[in-house]
């Protein structure tokens, strides 16, 4: 079933209230154990912030080319809509930045809610001042123009995984990232995963309340089962 734009935004707001750890546990229960993304993808802000949105994929590659810009990159980001999270794939640790502050501002203006970059970024001081979360593989002052070029967008891409070498990311899969790392939720199970993660979050809240009230760990395990 295709989700409407309004439904996607509503689900995103709910996803922002659950933790990646609970989402990961639910995915394990559903037989989807390899959705975690590599811990090499780290948040740029000094305080670790949460990020979540529907994947809008942008793919590129290292390739020498003439010119003073990357028009394909501009075309790619022009398709972003509210609730999208830009996912940049193409080359991993190649030593150049895929984007910086100015393009991030343009993406944010279109309603993009963050960026997950399997590559490099720059202008980190300015990005840090924006209300725009970014998780990336590395930092570098070296621009991509003439070196790295966008070759496709809104296609299936691969990102490095936590428990597997690669995780396939498709347009409109959901990406959630927080202090524990980043994880992919396949679009077909996004609503089920969210509902079950919300229930698990509530169970944990009750367990904490019981422990703070004096219950022992064996008491809460007997009452609630393993969490």
Coordinates of C-alpha atoms in Angstrom, one line a residue:
X1 CA 0.0 0.0 0.0
X2 CA 1.3 3.4 -1.0
X3 CA 1.3 5.9 1.8
X4 CA 0.0 9.4 1.3
X5 CA 2.3 12.4 2.0
X6 CA 0.2 13.3 5.1
X7 CA 0.4 9.7 6.4
X8 CA 4.2 9.7 6.0
X9 CA 4.6 12.9 7.9
X10 CA 2.4 11.5 10.7
X11 CA 4.3 8.3 10.9
X12 CA 7.6 10.2 10.9
X13 CA 6.5 12.2 14.0
X14 CA 5.7 8.9 15.8
X15 CA 9.0 7.4 14.8
X16 CA 10.8 10.3 16.4
X17 CA 9.4 9.1 19.8
X18 CA 11.0 5.7 19.7
X19 CA 14.6 4.6 20.0
X20 CA 16.7 2.7 17.4
X21 CA 17.4 0.0 20.0
X22 CA 13.7 -0.9 20.3
X23 CA 13.3 -0.7 16.5
X24 CA 16.2 -3.1 16.1
X25 CA 14.7 -5.5 18.6
X26 CA 11.4 -5.5 16.7
X27 CA 13.2 -6.0 13.4
X28 CA 14.9 -9.1 14.9
X29 CA 11.5 -10.4 16.0
X30 CA 10.2 -10.0 12.4
X31 CA 13.2 -11.9 11.0
X32 CA 15.0 -8.8 9.6
X33 CA 18.3 -8.9 11.5
X34 CA 20.5 -7.0 9.1
X35 CA 19.0 -3.5 8.9
X36 CA 21.5 -1.8 11.2
X37 CA 23.9 0.6 9.5
X38 CA 27.6 0.9 10.1
X39 CA 28.8 2.8 13.2
X40 CA 31.2 4.6 10.8
X41 CA 28.3 6.8 10.1
X42 CA 28.4 9.4 12.9
X43 CA 26.5 12.6 13.8
X44 CA 28.4 15.8 13.3
X45 CA 26.9 17.8 16.2
X46 CA 28.7 17.9 19.5
X47 CA 25.5 16.7 21.1
X48 CA 24.2 13.5 19.5
X49 CA 20.8 14.3 17.9
X50 CA 18.0 12.2 16.6
X51 CA 17.2 12.0 12.9
X52 CA 14.4 10.2 11.0
X53 CA 12.8 10.4 7.6
X54 CA 11.8 8.7 4.4
X55 CA 14.8 7.9 2.3
X56 CA 15.5 10.0 -0.8
X57 CA 18.5 8.4 -2.4
X58 CA 21.2 10.2 -4.3
X59 CA 24.0 8.2 -5.9
X60 CA 27.3 9.3 -7.3
X61 CA 30.8 8.2 -8.1
X62 CA 34.4 9.3 -8.4
X63 CA 35.0 10.5 -11.9
X64 CA 37.0 13.3 -13.4
X65 CA 34.9 15.8 -15.4
X66 CA 35.2 19.3 -16.7
X67 CA 33.2 22.3 -15.6
X68 CA 32.6 24.4 -12.5
X69 CA 29.5 22.8 -11.0
X70 CA 27.5 19.6 -10.7
X71 CA 24.1 20.3 -12.3
X72 CA 23.0 16.7 -11.8
X73 CA 23.3 17.3 -8.0
X74 CA 21.1 20.3 -8.3
X75 CA 18.5 18.3 -10.3
X76 CA 18.6 15.5 -7.7
X77 CA 18.0 17.7 -4.6
X78 CA 15.2 19.6 -6.4
X79 CA 13.0 16.5 -6.0
X80 CA 13.1 16.6 -2.1
X81 CA 9.8 17.1 -0.4
X82 CA 8.8 17.5 3.3
X83 CA 9.7 14.4 5.4
X84 CA 12.4 13.2 3.1
X85 CA 15.8 12.3 4.5
X86 CA 18.6 12.5 1.9
X87 CA 20.7 9.3 1.6
X88 CA 24.0 9.9 -0.2
X89 CA 25.7 6.8 -1.6
X90 CA 28.8 6.5 -3.8
X91 CA 32.3 5.8 -3.0
X92 CA 32.5 5.7 0.8
X93 CA 35.9 7.0 2.0
X94 CA 37.1 8.6 -1.2
X95 CA 38.3 11.9 0.3
X96 CA 36.0 14.5 -1.1
X97 CA 32.9 16.1 0.3
X98 CA 29.4 15.3 -1.2
X99 CA 27.8 18.5 0.1
X100 CA 28.2 21.4 2.5
X101 CA 26.2 24.1 4.2
X102 CA 24.7 25.9 1.3
X103 CA 23.2 22.8 -0.4
X104 CA 22.0 21.7 3.0
X105 CA 20.1 24.9 3.4
X106 CA 18.5 24.4 0.0
X107 CA 17.5 20.9 1.0
X108 CA 16.1 22.1 4.3
X109 CA 14.1 24.8 2.5
X110 CA 12.4 22.0 0.6
X111 CA 11.4 20.2 3.8
X112 CA 14.3 17.7 3.9
X113 CA 14.8 16.6 7.5
X114 CA 18.4 15.4 7.5
X115 CA 21.2 13.8 5.6
X116 CA 22.9 10.4 5.8
X117 CA 26.1 10.5 3.9
X118 CA 28.3 7.5 3.0
X119 CA 31.1 9.9 2.1
X120 CA 32.4 13.3 3.2
X121 CA 31.0 16.7 4.1
X122 CA 32.5 20.1 4.8
X123 CA 31.3 23.5 6.3
X124 CA 30.7 21.6 9.6
X125 CA 30.9 24.7 11.7
X126 CA 28.0 26.2 9.7
X127 CA 26.1 22.9 9.6
X128 CA 26.4 22.7 13.3
X129 CA 24.5 25.9 13.7
X130 CA 21.6 24.7 11.6
X131 CA 18.6 22.7 12.9
X132 CA 19.5 20.0 10.3
X133 CA 20.9 16.7 11.5
X134 CA 23.7 15.1 9.4
X135 CA 25.3 11.7 9.9
X136 CA 28.4 11.1 7.8
X137 CA 31.4 8.9 7.2
X138 CA 34.1 11.6 7.3
X139 CA 34.9 15.3 7.0
X140 CA 37.1 17.0 4.4
X141 CA 37.6 20.5 3.0
X142 CA 38.0 19.1 -0.6
X143 CA 35.1 19.8 -2.9
X144 CA 33.5 17.2 -5.2
X145 CA 33.4 19.4 -8.3
X146 CA 35.5 17.9 -11.1
X147 CA 36.1 14.8 -8.9
X148 CA 32.8 13.2 -7.8
X149 CA 29.6 13.4 -9.7
X150 CA 25.9 12.5 -9.1
X151 CA 24.8 9.8 -11.6
X152 CA 21.3 8.9 -10.3
X153 CA 18.7 9.6 -7.7
X154 CA 15.7 7.9 -6.3
X155 CA 17.2 4.5 -7.1
X156 CA 18.2 1.6 -4.9
X157 CA 21.6 2.1 -3.2
X158 CA 23.8 0.3 -0.8
X159 CA 25.1 1.6 2.5
X160 CA 27.6 -0.1 4.8
X161 CA 25.9 -2.4 7.4
X162 CA 26.5 -3.2 11.0
X163 CA 26.0 -7.0 10.8
X164 CA 26.4 -7.3 7.0
X165 CA 28.7 -5.8 4.5
X166 CA 25.9 -3.9 2.8
X167 CA 22.3 -2.8 3.5
X168 CA 20.1 -2.1 0.5
X169 CA 18.2 1.3 0.8
X170 CA 15.3 2.0 -1.5
X171 CA 13.4 5.2 -2.0
X172 CA 10.8 5.5 0.8
X173 CA 12.4 3.1 3.2
X174 CA 12.6 4.8 6.6
X175 CA 15.9 5.8 8.2
X176 CA 16.1 6.3 12.0
X177 CA 19.3 7.5 13.8
X178 CA 20.1 8.4 17.3
X179 CA 22.8 8.1 19.9
X180 CA 23.0 4.4 19.4
X181 CA 23.5 4.6 15.6
X182 CA 21.4 4.4 12.4
X183 CA 19.0 1.7 11.2
X184 CA 16.8 1.1 8.2
X185 CA 13.1 0.1 8.4
X186 CA 11.8 -1.4 5.1
X187 CA 8.8 0.5 3.9
X188 CA 6.6 -2.7 3.8
X189 CA 6.9 -3.2 7.5
X190 CA 7.3 0.4 8.7
X191 CA 3.9 0.8 10.3
X192 CA 4.1 -2.6 12.0
X193 CA 7.6 -1.9 13.3
X194 CA 6.5 1.5 14.6
X195 CA 3.5 0.1 16.4
X196 CA 5.5 -2.7 18.0
X197 CA 8.3 -0.3 18.9
X198 CA 5.9 2.0 20.6
X199 CA 4.5 -0.9 22.7
X200 CA 8.0 -1.9 23.7
X201 CA 8.8 1.7 24.6
X202 CA 5.8 1.8 26.9
X203 CA 6.7 -1.5 28.5
X204 CA 10.2 -0.2 29.3
X205 CA 8.6 2.9 30.8
X206 CA 6.6 0.7 33.1
X207 CA 9.6 -1.4 34.0
X208 CA 11.6 1.8 34.9
X209 CA 8.8 3.0 37.1
X210 CA 8.6 -0.3 38.9
X211 CA 12.3 -0.4 39.5
X212 CA 12.3 3.2 40.8
X213 CA 9.5 2.1 43.2
X214 CA 11.6 -0.6 44.7
X215 CA 11.0 -3.7 42.5
X216 CA 13.9 -6.0 41.9
X217 CA 15.1 -7.1 38.5
X218 CA 13.8 -10.6 39.0
X219 CA 10.4 -9.1 39.9
X220 CA 10.1 -7.1 36.7
X221 CA 11.4 -10.0 34.6
X222 CA 8.7 -12.2 36.0
X223 CA 6.1 -9.5 35.5
X224 CA 7.0 -8.3 32.0
X225 CA 9.3 -10.9 30.6
X226 CA 12.6 -10.3 28.8
X227 CA 13.0 -6.8 27.2

